[in-house]
Short mmCIF file of C-alpha atoms in Angstrom, two decimals:
data_model
loop_
_atom_site.label_atom_id
_atom_site.label_comp_id
_atom_site.label_asym_id
_atom_site.label_seq_id
_atom_site.Cartn_x
_atom_site.Cartn_y
_atom_site.Cartn_z
CA MET A 1 102.75 118.23 67.66
CA ILE A 2 106.53 118.59 67.68
CA PRO A 3 108.07 116.90 64.65
CA ARG A 4 110.00 113.78 65.59
CA LEU A 5 113.29 114.98 64.10
CA ARG A 6 113.12 118.34 65.79
CA HIS A 7 112.40 116.78 69.13
CA MET A 8 115.41 114.50 68.68
CA LYS A 9 117.63 117.58 68.41
CA ARG A 10 116.24 119.61 71.26
CA ALA A 11 115.31 117.26 73.99
CA SER A 12 116.00 113.64 74.19
CA LEU A 13 115.64 110.51 72.42
CA SER A 14 117.28 107.88 74.35
CA ALA A 15 114.13 106.07 74.71
CA ALA A 16 114.61 103.11 76.57
CA ALA A 17 114.24 102.37 79.98
CA ALA A 18 111.47 100.41 81.31
CA ILE A 19 111.69 100.50 84.98
CA THR A 20 108.53 99.45 86.55
CA VAL A 21 110.51 97.79 89.25
CA ALA A 22 110.23 94.47 90.71
CA ALA A 23 107.26 95.74 92.42
CA GLY A 24 105.93 97.48 89.47
CA LEU A 25 106.23 101.25 89.32
CA LEU A 26 102.93 102.75 89.22
CA THR A 27 101.22 105.84 88.16
CA GLY A 28 98.67 107.30 90.52
CA LEU A 29 95.04 107.13 89.62
CA SER A 30 92.76 109.94 90.60
CA THR A 31 90.03 107.84 92.14
CA PRO A 32 88.61 109.27 95.35
CA SER A 33 89.92 107.99 98.65
CA GLN A 34 87.41 105.95 100.61
CA ALA A 35 87.73 105.00 104.23
CA ALA A 36 87.42 101.33 105.08
CA THR A 37 84.35 100.21 106.97
CA GLN A 38 86.52 97.60 108.67
CA GLY A 39 90.25 96.97 108.72
CA PRO A 40 92.19 93.78 109.46
CA CYS A 41 92.74 94.84 113.08
CA ASP A 42 89.02 95.52 113.57
CA ILE A 43 88.41 91.94 112.39
CA TYR A 44 91.02 90.51 114.73
CA ALA A 45 89.57 92.47 117.65
CA ALA A 46 86.08 91.16 116.90
CA GLY A 47 87.54 87.65 116.95
CA GLY A 48 89.00 88.16 120.42
CA THR A 49 92.62 88.37 119.25
CA PRO A 50 93.41 92.09 118.97
CA CYS A 51 96.40 93.49 117.12
CA VAL A 52 99.34 94.44 119.33
CA ALA A 53 101.41 95.63 116.36
CA ALA A 54 100.14 96.82 112.98
CA HIS A 55 102.57 97.94 110.25
CA SER A 56 101.81 99.08 106.74
CA THR A 57 103.18 101.61 104.27
CA THR A 58 100.20 101.20 101.94
CA ARG A 59 97.01 101.64 103.98
CA ALA A 60 95.35 102.00 107.35
CA LEU A 61 94.75 98.67 109.13
CA TYR A 62 91.94 100.05 111.33
CA ALA A 63 88.77 101.62 109.96
CA ASN A 64 89.32 104.80 111.99
CA TYR A 65 93.10 105.09 111.81
CA ASN A 66 94.16 108.58 110.76
CA GLY A 67 97.80 108.73 111.88
CA PRO A 68 101.12 108.36 110.09
CA LEU A 69 101.96 105.11 108.30
CA TYR A 70 105.69 105.67 107.92
CA GLN A 71 108.40 108.30 107.86
CA VAL A 72 110.85 109.11 105.07
CA ARG A 73 114.15 110.97 105.15
CA ARG A 74 115.56 112.67 102.07
CA SER A 75 119.26 112.58 101.30
CA SER A 76 119.51 116.18 100.07
CA ASP A 77 119.11 117.74 103.53
CA ASN A 78 118.24 114.86 105.93
CA ALA A 79 114.80 116.36 106.54
CA THR A 80 112.05 113.90 107.49
CA ARG A 81 108.35 113.70 106.68
CA ASP A 82 105.59 111.49 108.06
CA ILE A 83 103.42 109.93 105.38
CA GLY A 84 99.83 109.45 106.44
CA VAL A 85 96.55 108.38 104.87
CA LEU A 86 94.31 110.17 102.41
CA SER A 87 91.39 109.80 104.81
CA PRO A 88 90.67 107.90 108.06
CA GLY A 89 90.89 104.19 107.38
CA GLY A 90 92.13 104.89 103.86
CA PHE A 91 95.18 104.53 101.67
CA ALA A 92 98.66 106.01 101.88
CA ASP A 93 99.21 109.57 100.70
CA ALA A 94 101.91 108.67 98.16
CA ALA A 95 101.69 112.12 96.58
CA ALA A 96 103.01 113.61 99.83
CA GLN A 97 106.06 111.38 99.58
CA ASP A 98 106.57 112.15 95.89
CA SER A 99 106.44 115.88 96.54
CA PHE A 100 108.77 115.75 99.53
CA CYS A 101 111.28 113.46 97.80
CA ALA A 102 111.24 115.14 94.39
CA GLY A 103 114.73 115.43 92.94
CA THR A 104 116.43 113.38 95.63
CA THR A 105 116.49 109.92 97.22
CA CYS A 106 114.38 109.16 100.28
CA LEU A 107 114.78 106.32 102.75
CA ILE A 108 112.09 104.80 105.00
CA THR A 109 113.23 105.58 108.54
CA VAL A 110 110.19 104.57 110.62
CA ILE A 111 107.27 102.20 110.04
CA TYR A 112 104.70 103.27 112.60
CA ASP A 113 102.58 100.94 114.72
CA GLN A 114 98.89 101.62 114.18
CA SER A 115 97.82 99.61 117.26
CA GLY A 116 98.57 102.47 119.65
CA ARG A 117 101.17 100.43 121.56
CA GLY A 118 104.15 102.23 120.10
CA ASN A 119 105.68 99.14 118.50
CA ARG A 120 107.21 101.03 115.59
CA LEU A 121 109.99 99.60 113.44
CA THR A 122 113.23 101.52 112.92
CA GLN A 123 116.74 100.86 111.59
CA ALA A 124 117.97 97.53 112.96
CA PRO A 125 121.06 97.67 115.21
CA PRO A 126 123.98 95.24 114.99
CA GLY A 127 123.65 91.92 116.78
CA GLY A 128 125.09 88.49 116.14
CA PHE A 129 125.80 89.91 112.69
CA SER A 130 126.54 93.51 111.77
CA GLY A 131 124.82 95.40 109.01
CA PRO A 132 126.59 97.44 106.30
CA ALA A 133 125.60 100.90 107.59
CA PRO A 134 127.76 102.98 109.94
CA GLY A 135 128.07 101.48 113.41
CA GLY A 136 127.05 98.06 112.15
CA TYR A 137 123.43 99.10 111.69
CA ASP A 138 121.42 97.74 108.78
CA ASN A 139 120.58 99.79 105.72
CA LEU A 140 117.22 101.53 105.38
CA ALA A 141 114.92 100.82 102.43
CA VAL A 142 114.74 103.21 99.48
CA ALA A 143 111.28 104.71 99.75
CA THR A 144 110.42 104.48 96.04
CA ALA A 145 111.76 101.01 95.26
CA ALA A 146 108.49 99.07 95.66
CA PRO A 147 105.61 101.04 94.13
CA VAL A 148 102.18 99.41 93.85
CA MET A 149 98.53 100.28 93.51
CA VAL A 150 96.10 99.64 96.36
CA GLY A 151 92.43 100.37 95.92
CA GLY A 152 93.27 102.33 92.77
CA HIS A 153 95.75 104.52 94.66
CA LYS A 154 99.49 104.71 94.31
CA ALA A 155 101.45 103.48 97.33
CA TYR A 156 104.90 102.17 98.21
CA GLY A 157 105.99 98.97 99.90
CA VAL A 158 109.20 98.28 101.83
CA TYR A 159 111.83 96.89 99.45
CA ILE A 160 114.31 94.81 101.44
CA ALA A 161 117.65 94.28 99.69
CA PRO A 162 120.35 92.21 101.40
CA GLY A 163 121.76 94.34 104.19
CA THR A 164 118.45 96.13 104.86
CA GLY A 165 116.51 95.54 108.07
CA TYR A 166 114.12 97.00 110.69
CA ARG A 167 113.66 96.09 114.35
CA ASN A 168 112.15 96.99 117.72
CA ASN A 169 113.78 95.34 120.74
CA SER A 170 111.68 97.16 123.33
CA THR A 171 108.04 96.38 122.63
CA ASN A 172 104.71 96.54 124.40
CA GLY A 173 102.24 93.65 124.48
CA ILE A 174 104.03 91.24 122.13
CA ALA A 175 103.86 87.56 123.14
CA THR A 176 106.67 86.19 125.28
CA GLY A 177 107.48 82.70 126.50
CA ASP A 178 104.81 80.25 125.36
CA GLN A 179 102.04 82.85 125.09
CA PRO A 180 99.73 82.55 122.06
CA GLU A 181 100.01 84.90 119.10
CA GLY A 182 99.22 85.23 115.42
CA MET A 183 100.71 87.23 112.55
CA TYR A 184 100.20 87.85 108.88
CA ALA A 185 102.14 89.72 106.23
CA VAL A 186 101.35 90.75 102.65
CA LEU A 187 104.52 90.25 100.60
CA ASP A 188 105.77 90.28 97.01
CA GLY A 189 105.80 86.56 96.23
CA THR A 190 108.24 87.07 93.35
CA HIS A 191 110.96 88.91 95.34
CA TYR A 192 112.97 86.49 97.48
CA ASN A 193 116.24 84.60 97.75
CA ASP A 194 117.85 81.81 99.75
CA GLY A 195 119.67 84.13 102.14
CA CYS A 196 118.94 84.25 105.83
CA CYS A 197 116.42 85.47 106.62
CA PHE A 198 113.48 87.47 105.27
CA ASP A 199 111.33 87.43 108.42
CA TYR A 200 108.49 89.36 109.97
CA GLY A 201 107.53 88.63 113.53
CA ASN A 202 108.71 87.81 117.05
CA ALA A 203 112.45 87.67 117.82
CA GLU A 204 115.14 88.10 120.46
CA THR A 205 115.40 91.39 122.32
CA ASN A 206 119.24 91.46 122.19
CA SER A 207 119.58 90.85 118.42
CA ARG A 208 121.39 87.56 119.02
CA ASP A 209 120.74 83.85 118.68
CA ASN A 210 119.58 82.82 122.15
CA GLY A 211 118.69 79.25 121.23
CA ASN A 212 115.86 77.09 119.97
CA GLY A 213 112.36 78.46 120.41
CA HIS A 214 113.33 82.08 121.08
CA MET A 215 111.65 83.28 117.87
CA GLU A 216 108.31 82.90 116.11
CA ALA A 217 108.29 84.75 112.81
CA ILE A 218 107.00 84.42 109.26
CA TYR A 219 109.79 83.44 106.86
CA PHE A 220 109.50 83.68 103.06
CA GLY A 221 112.11 82.51 100.57
CA ASN A 222 113.75 79.39 99.15
CA ASN A 223 116.39 78.69 101.79
CA ARG A 224 116.83 74.90 102.20
CA VAL A 225 119.51 74.87 104.90
CA TRP A 226 117.19 74.20 107.85
CA GLY A 227 113.88 73.17 106.29
CA TYR A 228 111.82 73.28 103.13
CA GLY A 229 108.57 72.26 101.50
CA SER A 230 107.61 70.66 98.22
CA GLY A 231 109.00 71.84 94.89
CA ASN A 232 111.82 74.34 94.52
CA GLY A 233 110.29 77.12 96.61
CA PRO A 234 109.76 79.77 97.68
CA TRP A 235 107.94 78.64 100.79
CA ILE A 236 106.16 80.21 103.72
CA MET A 237 107.85 78.78 106.81
CA ALA A 238 108.25 79.67 110.46
CA ASP A 239 111.58 80.94 111.77
CA LEU A 240 111.64 79.54 115.30
CA GLU A 241 115.41 80.19 115.74
CA ASN A 242 117.99 77.67 114.66
CA GLY A 243 115.43 76.30 112.29
CA LEU A 244 113.13 77.30 109.44
CA PHE A 245 110.22 74.93 109.90
CA SER A 246 107.66 73.85 107.31
CA GLY A 247 105.94 71.40 109.65
CA VAL A 248 106.56 69.05 112.53
CA ASN A 249 109.80 67.65 111.10
CA GLN A 250 113.06 69.52 111.22
CA ARG A 251 113.65 69.28 107.48
CA TYR A 252 110.85 68.50 105.04
CA ASN A 253 107.08 68.87 104.93
CA ALA A 254 105.45 67.77 101.68
CA GLY A 255 102.31 69.70 102.62
CA ASP A 256 104.06 73.08 102.47
CA PRO A 257 103.93 74.00 98.76
CA SER A 258 106.02 76.36 96.69
CA ILE A 259 103.95 79.55 96.51
CA SER A 260 104.82 82.67 94.53
CA HIS A 261 101.76 84.84 93.96
CA ARG A 262 102.69 88.38 92.95
CA PHE A 263 100.93 89.52 96.13
CA LEU A 264 101.08 86.88 98.82
CA THR A 265 99.33 86.56 102.19
CA ALA A 266 101.54 84.65 104.63
CA ILE A 267 100.40 83.55 108.11
CA VAL A 268 102.11 81.93 111.09
CA LYS A 269 100.43 81.47 114.47
CA GLY A 270 101.31 79.58 117.64
CA GLU A 271 100.11 78.60 121.11
CA PRO A 272 101.25 75.99 123.63
CA ASN A 273 102.31 72.88 121.66
CA HIS A 274 100.29 73.96 118.63
CA TRP A 275 101.13 76.09 115.61
CA ALA A 276 100.11 76.56 111.98
CA ILE A 277 101.19 77.94 108.61
CA ARG A 278 98.61 79.35 106.20
CA GLY A 279 98.81 81.32 102.97
CA GLY A 280 97.06 82.47 99.84
CA ASN A 281 96.86 84.89 96.97
CA ALA A 282 96.41 88.43 98.32
CA GLN A 283 94.55 89.42 95.14
CA SER A 284 91.92 86.66 95.03
CA GLY A 285 90.55 83.60 96.75
CA GLY A 286 90.91 82.29 100.26
CA LEU A 287 93.60 80.83 102.48
CA SER A 288 95.03 77.33 102.49
CA THR A 289 96.47 75.61 105.55
CA PHE A 290 99.94 74.17 104.94
CA TYR A 291 100.58 72.89 108.46
CA ASN A 292 98.43 72.66 111.58
CA GLY A 293 99.73 70.57 114.44
CA VAL A 294 102.10 70.15 117.35
CA ARG A 295 105.40 71.92 117.80
CA PRO A 296 108.44 70.54 115.93
CA ASN A 297 109.79 67.19 117.09
CA VAL A 298 113.13 68.75 118.04
CA SER A 299 114.11 69.71 121.57
CA GLY A 300 113.78 73.34 122.58
CA TYR A 301 110.54 74.27 120.84
CA ASN A 302 108.00 73.04 123.39
CA PRO A 303 107.49 75.11 125.38
CA MET A 304 108.51 78.14 123.35
CA LYS A 305 110.72 80.86 124.81
CA LYS A 306 109.65 83.86 122.71
CA GLU A 307 111.19 87.20 123.71
CA GLY A 308 108.85 89.73 122.09
CA ALA A 309 111.06 91.84 119.83
CA ILE A 310 109.78 92.56 116.29
CA ILE A 311 111.88 92.18 113.15
CA LEU A 312 111.37 92.87 109.45
CA GLY A 313 113.67 91.64 106.69
CA ILE A 314 116.30 90.03 108.92
CA GLY A 315 116.89 87.05 111.19
CA GLY A 316 116.71 87.14 114.97
CA ASP A 317 120.49 87.48 115.21
CA ASN A 318 120.47 90.25 112.57
CA SER A 319 121.35 87.91 109.72
CA VAL A 320 121.17 90.32 106.76
CA GLY A 321 121.47 88.14 103.65
CA ALA A 322 117.83 88.07 102.56
CA ARG A 323 115.66 90.06 100.19
CA GLY A 324 111.91 90.57 99.95
CA THR A 325 109.16 93.18 99.81
CA PHE A 326 106.71 93.94 102.62
CA TYR A 327 103.42 95.85 102.22
CA GLU A 328 101.51 95.26 105.45
CA GLY A 329 101.42 92.97 108.47
CA VAL A 330 100.20 92.61 112.03
CA MET A 331 100.88 90.67 115.21
CA THR A 332 98.08 89.67 117.59
CA SER A 333 97.52 88.84 121.21
CA GLY A 334 96.07 85.34 121.28
CA PHE A 335 95.81 82.54 118.72
CA PRO A 336 93.43 83.68 115.94
CA SER A 337 90.79 81.33 114.63
CA ASP A 338 90.81 80.23 111.01
CA ALA A 339 87.50 82.01 110.58
CA THR A 340 89.01 85.30 111.75
CA GLU A 341 91.95 84.89 109.39
CA ASN A 342 89.64 84.03 106.52
CA ALA A 343 87.80 87.31 107.11
CA VAL A 344 91.13 89.17 107.19
CA GLN A 345 92.09 87.54 103.88
CA ALA A 346 88.81 88.74 102.36
CA ASN A 347 89.64 92.24 103.57
CA ILE A 348 93.10 92.08 102.00
CA VAL A 349 91.67 90.91 98.67
CA ALA A 350 89.10 93.70 98.78
CA ALA A 351 91.89 96.25 99.34
CA GLY A 352 92.85 95.73 95.70
CA TYR A 353 96.61 95.24 95.51
CA ALA A 354 97.81 95.56 91.91
CA THR A 355 100.72 96.59 89.74
CA THR A 356 100.27 99.10 86.95
CA SER A 357 101.97 97.21 84.19
CA SER A 358 100.27 98.00 80.90
CA GLY A 359 100.78 96.75 77.39
CA GLY A 360 102.78 93.79 78.63
CA GLN A 361 105.39 96.05 80.24
CA ASN A 362 105.68 94.03 83.42
CA GLY A 363 109.36 93.57 84.06
CA THR A 364 110.62 93.91 87.61
CA LEU A 365 113.66 95.32 89.36
CA THR A 366 114.08 92.11 91.33
CA PRO A 367 117.81 91.25 91.38
CA GLY A 368 118.44 88.41 88.94
CA SER A 369 115.55 89.30 86.66
CA SER A 370 116.06 90.23 83.01
CA ILE A 371 114.46 93.44 81.78
CA SER A 372 114.43 95.97 79.00
CA LEU A 373 114.07 99.70 79.62
CA ARG A 374 111.59 101.59 77.44
CA ALA A 375 111.42 105.35 77.01
CA THR A 376 108.23 107.21 77.94
CA THR A 377 108.89 110.43 75.99
CA PRO A 378 105.89 111.02 73.67
CA GLY A 379 106.80 109.95 70.14
CA TYR A 380 109.69 107.75 71.33
CA THR A 381 107.97 105.02 73.30
CA ASP A 382 109.20 102.39 70.85
CA ARG A 383 112.84 103.02 71.85
CA TYR A 384 114.83 101.05 74.41
CA ILE A 385 118.20 101.48 76.11
CA ARG A 386 120.78 99.31 74.40
CA HIS A 387 124.54 99.25 73.99
CA GLN A 388 126.27 99.73 70.66
CA ASN A 389 130.07 99.77 70.40
CA ASP A 390 130.14 100.07 74.21
CA VAL A 391 128.05 103.28 74.16
CA ALA A 392 124.58 103.36 75.74
CA ILE A 393 122.02 104.64 73.25
CA THR A 394 118.34 104.18 72.54
CA SER A 395 117.02 102.30 69.52
CA VAL A 396 113.68 101.23 68.16
CA ILE A 397 113.26 97.57 69.13
CA THR A 398 110.32 95.48 67.91
CA SER A 399 109.46 91.81 67.62
CA SER A 400 111.02 91.82 64.15
CA SER A 401 114.34 93.29 65.34
CA SER A 402 117.48 91.20 64.98
CA THR A 403 118.60 88.86 67.74
CA LEU A 404 121.67 91.04 68.24
CA ASP A 405 119.57 94.18 68.76
CA LYS A 406 117.27 92.37 71.20
CA ASN A 407 120.23 91.05 73.18
CA ASP A 408 121.83 94.50 73.27
CA ALA A 409 118.59 95.92 74.72
CA THR A 410 118.33 93.33 77.51
CA TRP A 411 119.81 93.85 80.98
CA ILE A 412 120.05 91.71 84.11
CA VAL A 413 119.10 93.52 87.31
CA ARG A 414 121.70 93.19 90.06
CA SER A 415 121.78 94.53 93.59
CA GLY A 416 123.58 97.86 93.40
CA LEU A 417 127.32 97.33 93.29
CA ALA A 418 127.84 100.28 95.65
CA ASN A 419 124.59 100.03 97.63
CA SER A 420 122.36 96.98 97.73
CA SER A 421 119.29 99.15 98.25
CA CYS A 422 119.78 100.41 94.68
CA VAL A 423 120.36 98.51 91.42
CA SER A 424 122.99 97.92 88.74
CA PHE A 425 122.35 96.72 85.17
CA GLU A 426 124.52 93.92 83.77
CA SER A 427 124.67 93.32 80.02
CA ARG A 428 122.84 90.18 78.93
CA ASN A 429 125.30 89.29 76.18
CA TYR A 430 128.47 90.63 77.84
CA PRO A 431 128.38 89.12 81.36
CA GLY A 432 130.48 91.17 83.74
CA ASP A 433 129.84 94.39 81.79
CA TYR A 434 127.54 96.99 83.35
CA LEU A 435 125.93 100.29 82.51
CA ARG A 436 128.15 102.93 84.13
CA HIS A 437 128.59 106.67 83.69
CA GLN A 438 131.86 108.39 82.94
CA ASN A 439 132.03 112.15 82.41
CA PHE A 440 128.20 112.02 82.55
CA HIS A 441 128.03 109.79 79.45
CA VAL A 442 126.75 106.21 79.96
CA TYR A 443 128.68 103.21 78.63
CA ARG A 444 128.74 99.43 78.81
CA GLN A 445 131.99 98.62 80.56
CA ARG A 446 133.68 95.72 82.34
CA ASP A 447 133.55 95.78 86.13
CA ASP A 448 137.13 96.41 87.24
CA GLY A 449 136.34 95.82 90.91
CA SER A 450 137.07 99.39 91.94
CA SER A 451 134.90 101.39 94.30
CA LEU A 452 134.65 104.12 91.65
CA PHE A 453 133.24 101.68 89.09
CA ALA A 454 130.76 100.34 91.66
CA ALA A 455 129.51 103.86 92.42
CA ASP A 456 129.33 104.83 88.73
CA ALA A 457 127.36 101.65 87.94
CA THR A 458 124.78 102.02 90.72
CA PHE A 459 121.41 103.72 90.20
CA CYS A 460 118.68 104.33 92.77
CA PRO A 461 115.07 103.96 91.56
CA GLN A 462 112.49 106.65 92.22
CA ALA A 463 108.95 107.18 90.97
CA GLY A 464 108.99 108.31 87.33
CA LYS A 465 109.35 112.08 87.12
CA ASN A 466 106.56 112.31 84.54
CA GLY A 467 104.25 110.04 86.53
CA GLN A 468 105.17 106.97 84.51
CA GLY A 469 107.49 104.10 85.30
CA THR A 470 110.73 104.75 87.14
CA SER A 471 113.49 107.33 87.19
CA PHE A 472 117.02 106.29 88.14
CA ALA A 473 119.21 108.59 90.19
CA SER A 474 122.95 108.21 89.93
CA TYR A 475 124.29 106.85 93.22
CA ASN A 476 127.25 109.24 93.35
CA TYR A 477 125.53 112.17 91.59
CA PRO A 478 122.04 111.97 93.17
CA ASP A 479 120.74 115.06 91.36
CA ARG A 480 121.47 113.40 87.98
CA PHE A 481 119.26 110.76 86.38
CA LEU A 482 119.52 108.32 83.48
CA ARG A 483 118.32 110.36 80.51
CA HIS A 484 118.15 109.90 76.75
CA TYR A 485 119.01 112.93 74.63
CA ASN A 486 119.39 112.75 70.84
CA ASN A 487 119.37 108.96 71.19
CA VAL A 488 122.34 108.90 73.57
CA VAL A 489 122.11 108.02 77.27
CA TYR A 490 123.56 110.32 79.93
CA ILE A 491 123.17 111.08 83.60
CA ALA A 492 121.59 114.52 83.40
CA SER A 493 120.44 117.22 85.77
CA ASN A 494 117.28 119.23 85.24
CA GLY A 495 118.94 122.27 83.70
CA GLY A 496 122.66 122.95 83.46
CA SER A 497 125.56 123.89 81.23
CA ASN A 498 125.54 120.71 79.14
CA ALA A 499 123.20 120.31 76.19
CA PHE A 500 121.92 117.04 77.65
CA ASP A 501 120.93 118.89 80.86
CA ASN A 502 118.33 120.84 78.88
CA ALA A 503 115.23 121.27 81.07
CA ALA A 504 112.88 120.79 78.09
CA HIS A 505 111.25 117.35 78.21
CA TRP A 506 113.52 116.38 81.13
CA ASN A 507 110.74 114.73 83.15
CA ASP A 508 109.80 112.55 80.17
CA ASP A 509 113.36 111.73 79.17
CA VAL A 510 114.36 110.48 82.63
CA SER A 511 111.26 108.29 83.09
CA TRP A 512 111.50 104.66 81.98
CA VAL A 513 109.17 101.68 81.94
CA VAL A 514 110.62 98.40 83.17
CA SER A 515 109.56 95.96 80.49
CA GLN A 516 109.72 92.27 79.78
CA PRO A 517 113.18 91.45 78.37
CA TRP A 518 113.60 91.34 74.61
CA ALA A 519 116.00 88.40 74.99
#
């Protein structure tokens, strides 16, 4: 065993960083892949309401599906790679993504349609609103930002930050007009906001607001502008265009509860003058019905005028202010029965969605959440990133540490100042101060509003290089990662002319666990 002091001199001690992300960064387990005997779309087909779109980055949604789930593109050379399943009907091959994306940032460019109808989701184009990417397109999701476990296997969800969105305006078989349809989505019930609009479902084919009744999509969040349920939210509602509906009334439905399971099943379905909202815990139990009745008592929604585009993470007019995390979802032809949906819920629960938080280290990278970042280097796992005299270091922090030390080791996650698909870390006890690098050293400094500061203070999460937690790539130096070395925090490359670029223990030193905040 390497003596603690010696290790401090040669490889890194900045222990801190707990980044298990708002989705929970996971380590892969080596359990064998097993094909499903039945997938959600097999269940819908048996119920007479077959899937016409089936999207998932975590698993196959048909028992025999053996094609790609999604595609990633790496920033180092713009090469792309399809990520498939470990076996027919099985779980995502996350190791293929990790290998392909090692040492760089990957974005999710395509979410494939497993139904065979070609209804894939790609980067959303501009519409009534423009996105932040070149040409007014929306951003693409960082491929490693929403890690989870499914069936004991590592997988990645689709982490939607404001400005991120996917769409298909030219679909095949999706309901139009007043035709019946159903849809479900498995979401992160703790990752949401009140922006418009985190949707999955049926929307306009020209990316614009074409009037009441031109959409029918699942909405999740705590927006109260158009409608809301009981409590403070978040709620499952239906985005029917020009209205988020929780029931028959335009505004309030007491029967639509606040619901925030870590893994959430959300359902919306509709047919002529009849629609419903259902939901439940995607890890256990059954579904509850939150509304089941006639169309809203506002003109324009009966009959419906659905257009048949598919959206994810945005509104029908490309409103891009929302956040959320998507794992899987489908759209059907026909109005599914409750019994069919109950069987689908049982299948989702059996899939085994889970985070890999251990030892109470279950902080998230959800913007607005408070976290502490714990080191994973053997012998230094009691050290956390903290600031001291404006310098970022690592220190041993325990329950008996002083209030000052605990505050110094607590950070508020913010959407990346330079890129909302990444993150920035604001000091808990110095609001307006952020972790930023300067000459490769990391400091706590006041945001001066400059584009340089924003870039220096933005870090893009990836799967932990040592298989634990999360590693954070510098936004403007993507081959450099937050690293502790001799108790000081740097952005470091794996090998280089600086002492803190030492390749020894690099994988450990750049891997952090996102933990519960100390303060």
